[in-house]
């Protein structure tokens, strides 16, 4: 996916909050990411010694060749590419669980607080299943991103910007782990971040005038999106999925329509 390659090559093109999220789940120290960026961009190395010291602190004696063709030793030290994927995946899953547990649990407690008294195992079971599946997606995505990066680098025998982009594209296949509704949500979110990164990069290299690099354009987009959502909520409620409509009704304190009340359903 474009967002991953943009993060490796130009992380400053993302907003700080999203960059902080990626910093955690990419699972690599900043000195390693800087080294990979310099290698792919054909820039002089500035921190090979820092990378070696990083691995030394982890108990691995790694010597990096300034003339290396591919940066595998920079990414995972003396560990083989294949074994690195499995160890990274297990660590990534541990990082992902704390992220998705509140994402599923809090809405469950808010939206289904009454149903929890009647069907606690069913409702909590679905919440835990969603947490497990989404954590599996994120860990598989990040692990496969490094796997494909190593595979493509070794296949071509080099690492440059087009190859980094080529290697990160198949990682999107991990999205198949998620259910359909979540796939759509994640795709739209990543698309927005990718477009933002693309325009930032184009403005930085001079393909776009600086006047088009709007500050806080995300606020403008959010305002327009909120206006559209509120219009549809007021005038065309049928366009919403039932769960989203239920959440909006709860937020705004709107009682359910007569046909959705328990007495009506029991007729």
mmCIF file of C-alpha atoms in Angstrom:
data_model
loop_
_atom_site.group_PDB
_atom_site.id
_atom_site.type_symbol
_atom_site.label_atom_id
_atom_site.label_comp_id
_atom_site.label_asym_id
_atom_site.label_seq_id
_atom_site.Cartn_x
_atom_site.Cartn_y
_atom_site.Cartn_z
ATOM 1 C CA UNK A 1 0.000 0.000 0.000
ATOM 2 C CA UNK A 2 1.197 3.496 -0.891
ATOM 3 C CA UNK A 3 0.999 4.688 2.704
ATOM 4 C CA UNK A 4 3.703 2.225 3.830
ATOM 5 C CA UNK A 5 6.200 3.208 1.122
ATOM 6 C CA UNK A 6 5.500 6.898 1.778
ATOM 7 C CA UNK A 7 6.209 6.339 5.460
ATOM 8 C CA UNK A 8 9.537 4.643 4.713
ATOM 9 C CA UNK A 9 10.665 7.274 2.216
ATOM 10 C CA UNK A 10 9.065 10.485 3.510
ATOM 11 C CA UNK A 11 7.488 10.033 6.958
ATOM 12 C CA UNK A 12 7.143 13.788 7.457
ATOM 13 C CA UNK A 13 4.450 13.826 4.749
ATOM 14 C CA UNK A 14 2.003 12.342 7.284
ATOM 15 C CA UNK A 15 0.288 14.191 10.139
ATOM 16 C CA UNK A 16 1.952 13.689 13.555
ATOM 17 C CA UNK A 17 -0.845 11.518 14.989
ATOM 18 C CA UNK A 18 -0.768 9.043 12.094
ATOM 19 C CA UNK A 19 3.029 9.079 12.057
ATOM 20 C CA UNK A 20 3.069 8.244 15.764
ATOM 21 C CA UNK A 21 0.772 5.274 15.107
ATOM 22 C CA UNK A 22 3.052 4.014 12.337
ATOM 23 C CA UNK A 23 6.173 4.572 14.442
ATOM 24 C CA UNK A 24 4.820 2.068 16.940
ATOM 25 C CA UNK A 25 3.497 -0.603 14.595
ATOM 26 C CA UNK A 26 6.247 -0.547 11.979
ATOM 27 C CA UNK A 27 8.259 -2.137 14.766
ATOM 28 C CA UNK A 28 11.658 -0.706 13.847
ATOM 29 C CA UNK A 29 13.822 1.862 15.556
ATOM 30 C CA UNK A 30 14.144 5.256 13.895
ATOM 31 C CA UNK A 31 17.848 4.719 13.156
ATOM 32 C CA UNK A 32 16.943 1.637 11.089
ATOM 33 C CA UNK A 33 14.184 3.457 9.218
ATOM 34 C CA UNK A 34 16.553 6.334 8.483
ATOM 35 C CA UNK A 35 19.118 3.890 7.123
ATOM 36 C CA UNK A 36 16.550 2.174 4.869
ATOM 37 C CA UNK A 37 15.396 5.568 3.590
ATOM 38 C CA UNK A 38 18.959 6.638 2.784
ATOM 39 C CA UNK A 39 19.673 3.335 1.035
ATOM 40 C CA UNK A 40 16.524 3.411 -1.117
ATOM 41 C CA UNK A 41 17.017 7.091 -1.966
ATOM 42 C CA UNK A 42 20.710 6.563 -2.845
ATOM 43 C CA UNK A 43 21.744 9.070 -0.180
ATOM 44 C CA UNK A 44 25.021 8.872 1.777
ATOM 45 C CA UNK A 45 24.693 6.851 4.972
ATOM 46 C CA UNK A 46 24.725 8.958 8.114
ATOM 47 C CA UNK A 47 24.026 6.411 10.841
ATOM 48 C CA UNK A 48 25.470 2.972 10.035
ATOM 49 C CA UNK A 49 27.383 3.000 13.315
ATOM 50 C CA UNK A 50 24.194 3.899 15.197
ATOM 51 C CA UNK A 51 22.428 0.925 13.595
ATOM 52 C CA UNK A 52 25.274 -1.403 14.559
ATOM 53 C CA UNK A 53 25.137 -0.071 18.130
ATOM 54 C CA UNK A 54 21.376 -0.649 18.176
ATOM 55 C CA UNK A 55 21.800 -4.326 17.284
ATOM 56 C CA UNK A 56 24.738 -4.629 19.688
ATOM 57 C CA UNK A 57 22.478 -3.447 22.506
ATOM 58 C CA UNK A 58 20.112 -6.264 21.505
ATOM 59 C CA UNK A 59 22.933 -8.805 21.743
ATOM 60 C CA UNK A 60 23.707 -9.128 18.020
ATOM 61 C CA UNK A 61 27.103 -8.353 16.503
ATOM 62 C CA UNK A 62 26.146 -6.821 13.147
ATOM 63 C CA UNK A 63 28.647 -5.291 10.736
ATOM 64 C CA UNK A 64 27.085 -3.263 7.940
ATOM 65 C CA UNK A 65 28.795 -2.907 4.574
ATOM 66 C CA UNK A 66 28.574 0.664 3.217
ATOM 67 C CA UNK A 67 28.476 -0.865 -0.282
ATOM 68 C CA UNK A 68 25.586 -3.257 0.431
ATOM 69 C CA UNK A 69 23.180 -3.859 -2.443
ATOM 70 C CA UNK A 70 20.151 -4.713 -0.315
ATOM 71 C CA UNK A 71 19.464 -3.539 3.265
ATOM 72 C CA UNK A 72 18.303 -6.857 4.780
ATOM 73 C CA UNK A 73 21.094 -6.861 7.372
ATOM 74 C CA UNK A 74 20.103 -3.303 8.227
ATOM 75 C CA UNK A 75 16.455 -4.311 8.757
ATOM 76 C CA UNK A 76 16.849 -7.510 10.769
ATOM 77 C CA UNK A 77 20.543 -7.862 11.561
ATOM 78 C CA UNK A 78 21.970 -11.378 11.396
ATOM 79 C CA UNK A 79 18.512 -12.972 11.432
ATOM 80 C CA UNK A 80 17.317 -14.703 8.258
ATOM 81 C CA UNK A 81 14.517 -13.010 6.320
ATOM 82 C CA UNK A 82 12.136 -15.950 6.819
ATOM 83 C CA UNK A 83 12.627 -16.277 10.574
ATOM 84 C CA UNK A 84 12.391 -12.498 10.960
ATOM 85 C CA UNK A 85 8.850 -12.582 9.543
ATOM 86 C CA UNK A 86 7.641 -15.019 12.207
ATOM 87 C CA UNK A 87 9.311 -13.303 15.157
ATOM 88 C CA UNK A 88 8.117 -9.907 13.946
ATOM 89 C CA UNK A 89 4.560 -11.227 13.528
ATOM 90 C CA UNK A 90 4.376 -12.496 17.112
ATOM 91 C CA UNK A 91 5.679 -9.178 18.454
ATOM 92 C CA UNK A 92 3.331 -7.212 16.188
ATOM 93 C CA UNK A 93 0.319 -9.162 17.444
ATOM 94 C CA UNK A 94 1.173 -8.212 21.023
ATOM 95 C CA UNK A 95 1.343 -4.562 19.945
ATOM 96 C CA UNK A 96 -1.957 -4.766 18.067
ATOM 97 C CA UNK A 97 -4.157 -6.241 20.803
ATOM 98 C CA UNK A 98 -4.082 -3.163 23.088
ATOM 99 C CA UNK A 99 -5.039 -1.018 20.085
ATOM 100 C CA UNK A 100 -8.141 -2.930 19.030
ATOM 101 C CA UNK A 101 -9.454 -4.083 22.404
ATOM 102 C CA UNK A 102 -10.941 -0.657 23.294
ATOM 103 C CA UNK A 103 -12.009 -0.122 19.662
ATOM 104 C CA UNK A 104 -14.410 -3.064 19.973
ATOM 105 C CA UNK A 105 -15.101 -3.160 23.699
ATOM 106 C CA UNK A 106 -16.105 0.467 24.284
ATOM 107 C CA UNK A 107 -18.740 0.603 21.488
ATOM 108 C CA UNK A 108 -20.072 -2.744 22.719
ATOM 109 C CA UNK A 109 -20.549 -1.369 26.225
ATOM 110 C CA UNK A 110 -22.195 1.799 24.895
ATOM 111 C CA UNK A 111 -24.439 0.444 22.152
ATOM 112 C CA UNK A 112 -25.277 -2.998 23.552
ATOM 113 C CA UNK A 113 -25.319 -2.230 27.280
ATOM 114 C CA UNK A 114 -28.880 -3.530 27.588
ATOM 115 C CA UNK A 115 -28.242 -6.629 25.509
ATOM 116 C CA UNK A 116 -25.236 -7.509 27.666
ATOM 117 C CA UNK A 117 -27.603 -8.329 30.515
ATOM 118 C CA UNK A 118 -29.516 -10.821 28.346
ATOM 119 C CA UNK A 119 -26.840 -12.200 25.982
ATOM 120 C CA UNK A 120 -23.453 -11.399 27.552
ATOM 121 C CA UNK A 121 -21.557 -14.332 26.063
ATOM 122 C CA UNK A 122 -22.843 -13.771 22.531
ATOM 123 C CA UNK A 123 -22.176 -10.035 22.478
ATOM 124 C CA UNK A 124 -18.794 -10.183 24.220
ATOM 125 C CA UNK A 125 -17.835 -13.147 22.034
ATOM 126 C CA UNK A 126 -18.417 -11.093 18.888
ATOM 127 C CA UNK A 127 -16.406 -8.241 20.368
ATOM 128 C CA UNK A 128 -13.480 -10.523 21.199
ATOM 129 C CA UNK A 129 -13.669 -12.124 17.752
ATOM 130 C CA UNK A 130 -13.481 -8.693 16.143
ATOM 131 C CA UNK A 131 -10.529 -7.760 18.349
ATOM 132 C CA UNK A 132 -8.711 -10.965 17.426
ATOM 133 C CA UNK A 133 -9.377 -10.579 13.704
ATOM 134 C CA UNK A 134 -8.376 -6.908 13.524
ATOM 135 C CA UNK A 135 -5.218 -7.556 15.552
ATOM 136 C CA UNK A 136 -4.402 -10.403 13.187
ATOM 137 C CA UNK A 137 -4.858 -8.068 10.219
ATOM 138 C CA UNK A 138 -2.566 -5.347 11.558
ATOM 139 C CA UNK A 139 0.167 -7.776 12.600
ATOM 140 C CA UNK A 140 -0.059 -9.666 9.288
ATOM 141 C CA UNK A 141 0.044 -6.390 7.370
ATOM 142 C CA UNK A 142 3.159 -5.060 9.078
ATOM 143 C CA UNK A 143 4.952 -8.426 9.034
ATOM 144 C CA UNK A 144 4.165 -8.999 5.350
ATOM 145 C CA UNK A 145 5.352 -5.477 4.520
ATOM 146 C CA UNK A 146 8.843 -6.332 5.722
ATOM 147 C CA UNK A 147 8.603 -9.801 4.159
ATOM 148 C CA UNK A 148 7.729 -8.416 0.722
ATOM 149 C CA UNK A 149 10.381 -5.716 1.044
ATOM 150 C CA UNK A 150 13.060 -8.360 1.598
ATOM 151 C CA UNK A 151 11.690 -10.659 -1.127
ATOM 152 C CA UNK A 152 11.533 -7.980 -3.813
ATOM 153 C CA UNK A 153 14.938 -6.594 -2.868
ATOM 154 C CA UNK A 154 16.493 -10.049 -3.147
ATOM 155 C CA UNK A 155 14.703 -10.802 -6.417
ATOM 156 C CA UNK A 156 15.981 -7.651 -8.114
ATOM 157 C CA UNK A 157 19.277 -7.580 -6.241
ATOM 158 C CA UNK A 158 18.904 -3.937 -5.297
ATOM 159 C CA UNK A 159 16.758 -1.523 -3.305
ATOM 160 C CA UNK A 160 15.549 1.779 -4.701
ATOM 161 C CA UNK A 161 12.378 3.867 -4.573
ATOM 162 C CA UNK A 162 10.397 1.985 -7.295
ATOM 163 C CA UNK A 163 11.304 -1.373 -5.743
ATOM 164 C CA UNK A 164 10.259 -0.208 -2.272
ATOM 165 C CA UNK A 165 6.902 0.850 -3.720
ATOM 166 C CA UNK A 166 6.609 -2.463 -5.571
ATOM 167 C CA UNK A 167 7.425 -4.466 -2.455
ATOM 168 C CA UNK A 168 4.912 -2.712 -0.230
ATOM 169 C CA UNK A 169 1.995 -2.990 -2.664
ATOM 170 C CA UNK A 170 1.179 -6.716 -2.025
ATOM 171 C CA UNK A 171 0.927 -6.083 1.716
ATOM 172 C CA UNK A 172 -2.613 -4.841 1.098
ATOM 173 C CA UNK A 173 -3.662 -8.482 0.654
ATOM 174 C CA UNK A 174 -3.661 -8.748 4.452
ATOM 175 C CA UNK A 175 -6.828 -6.651 4.427
ATOM 176 C CA UNK A 176 -8.735 -9.769 3.317
ATOM 177 C CA UNK A 177 -8.543 -10.931 6.942
ATOM 178 C CA UNK A 178 -10.989 -8.213 7.983
ATOM 179 C CA UNK A 179 -14.721 -8.417 7.375
ATOM 180 C CA UNK A 180 -16.155 -6.457 4.456
ATOM 181 C CA UNK A 181 -17.408 -3.434 6.388
ATOM 182 C CA UNK A 182 -14.048 -2.997 8.092
ATOM 183 C CA UNK A 183 -12.190 -3.406 4.802
ATOM 184 C CA UNK A 184 -14.121 -0.479 3.355
ATOM 185 C CA UNK A 185 -13.481 1.711 6.407
ATOM 186 C CA UNK A 186 -9.746 0.973 6.488
ATOM 187 C CA UNK A 187 -9.392 1.475 2.735
ATOM 188 C CA UNK A 188 -11.086 4.871 2.853
ATOM 189 C CA UNK A 189 -8.987 5.975 5.822
ATOM 190 C CA UNK A 190 -5.705 4.897 4.217
ATOM 191 C CA UNK A 191 -6.755 6.462 0.905
ATOM 192 C CA UNK A 192 -7.218 9.826 2.619
ATOM 193 C CA UNK A 193 -3.781 9.589 4.256
ATOM 194 C CA UNK A 194 -2.178 8.486 0.972
ATOM 195 C CA UNK A 195 -3.709 11.390 -0.975
ATOM 196 C CA UNK A 196 -2.571 13.829 1.698
ATOM 197 C CA UNK A 197 0.953 12.399 1.574
ATOM 198 C CA UNK A 198 0.986 12.502 -2.240
ATOM 199 C CA UNK A 199 0.028 16.171 -2.403
ATOM 200 C CA UNK A 200 2.572 17.045 0.293
ATOM 201 C CA UNK A 201 5.338 15.287 -1.642
ATOM 202 C CA UNK A 202 4.301 16.919 -4.926
ATOM 203 C CA UNK A 203 4.318 20.361 -3.302
ATOM 204 C CA UNK A 204 7.742 19.736 -1.743
ATOM 205 C CA UNK A 205 9.369 18.808 -5.078
ATOM 206 C CA UNK A 206 7.733 21.718 -6.903
ATOM 207 C CA UNK A 207 5.063 19.924 -8.928
ATOM 208 C CA UNK A 208 2.383 21.954 -7.148
ATOM 209 C CA UNK A 209 2.446 25.609 -6.098
ATOM 210 C CA UNK A 210 2.976 26.154 -2.396
ATOM 211 C CA UNK A 211 -0.403 27.886 -2.268
ATOM 212 C CA UNK A 212 -2.068 24.495 -2.808
ATOM 213 C CA UNK A 213 -0.337 23.033 0.242
ATOM 214 C CA UNK A 214 -3.096 24.175 2.595
ATOM 215 C CA UNK A 215 -2.455 24.171 6.314
ATOM 216 C CA UNK A 216 -5.018 22.153 8.287
ATOM 217 C CA UNK A 217 -6.778 21.013 5.125
ATOM 218 C CA UNK A 218 -7.918 18.028 7.174
ATOM 219 C CA UNK A 219 -10.125 20.375 9.219
ATOM 220 C CA UNK A 220 -11.800 21.650 6.047
ATOM 221 C CA UNK A 221 -12.372 18.105 4.788
ATOM 222 C CA UNK A 222 -13.712 17.034 8.183
ATOM 223 C CA UNK A 223 -16.133 19.968 8.247
ATOM 224 C CA UNK A 224 -17.450 19.176 4.774
ATOM 225 C CA UNK A 225 -17.751 15.476 5.590
ATOM 226 C CA UNK A 226 -19.592 16.214 8.830
ATOM 227 C CA UNK A 227 -22.002 18.501 6.985
ATOM 228 C CA UNK A 228 -22.791 15.735 4.486
ATOM 229 C CA UNK A 229 -23.264 13.166 7.258
ATOM 230 C CA UNK A 230 -25.587 15.437 9.218
ATOM 231 C CA UNK A 231 -27.629 16.260 6.110
ATOM 232 C CA UNK A 232 -28.076 12.569 5.324
ATOM 233 C CA UNK A 233 -28.837 11.814 8.974
ATOM 234 C CA UNK A 234 -31.614 14.412 8.980
ATOM 235 C CA UNK A 235 -33.023 13.859 5.489
ATOM 236 C CA UNK A 236 -31.969 10.415 4.213
ATOM 237 C CA UNK A 237 -31.548 8.121 7.203
ATOM 238 C CA UNK A 238 -31.940 5.010 5.049
ATOM 239 C CA UNK A 239 -28.454 5.469 3.547
ATOM 240 C CA UNK A 240 -26.824 4.556 6.897
ATOM 241 C CA UNK A 241 -26.118 1.050 8.093
ATOM 242 C CA UNK A 242 -28.251 0.184 11.086
ATOM 243 C CA UNK A 243 -25.321 0.091 13.533
ATOM 244 C CA UNK A 244 -24.096 3.548 12.490
ATOM 245 C CA UNK A 245 -27.614 4.923 12.709
ATOM 246 C CA UNK A 246 -27.974 3.404 16.170
ATOM 247 C CA UNK A 247 -24.773 5.101 17.341
ATOM 248 C CA UNK A 248 -25.815 8.481 15.913
ATOM 249 C CA UNK A 249 -29.250 8.193 17.517
ATOM 250 C CA UNK A 250 -27.603 7.395 20.835
ATOM 251 C CA UNK A 251 -25.172 10.332 20.535
ATOM 252 C CA UNK A 252 -27.925 12.829 19.743
ATOM 253 C CA UNK A 253 -30.434 11.322 22.169
ATOM 254 C CA UNK A 254 -32.971 10.449 19.483
ATOM 255 C CA UNK A 255 -35.463 7.751 20.578
ATOM 256 C CA UNK A 256 -35.954 4.800 18.196
ATOM 257 C CA UNK A 257 -38.870 5.000 15.741
ATOM 258 C CA UNK A 258 -42.155 3.402 16.903
ATOM 259 C CA UNK A 259 -41.652 0.353 14.687
ATOM 260 C CA UNK A 260 -38.325 -0.367 16.413
ATOM 261 C CA UNK A 261 -39.636 -0.290 19.985
ATOM 262 C CA UNK A 262 -39.938 -3.643 21.826
ATOM 263 C CA UNK A 263 -43.794 -3.646 21.976
ATOM 264 C CA UNK A 264 -43.973 -3.167 18.225
ATOM 265 C CA UNK A 265 -41.445 -5.957 17.576
ATOM 266 C CA UNK A 266 -43.382 -8.396 19.760
ATOM 267 C CA UNK A 267 -46.610 -8.014 17.798
#
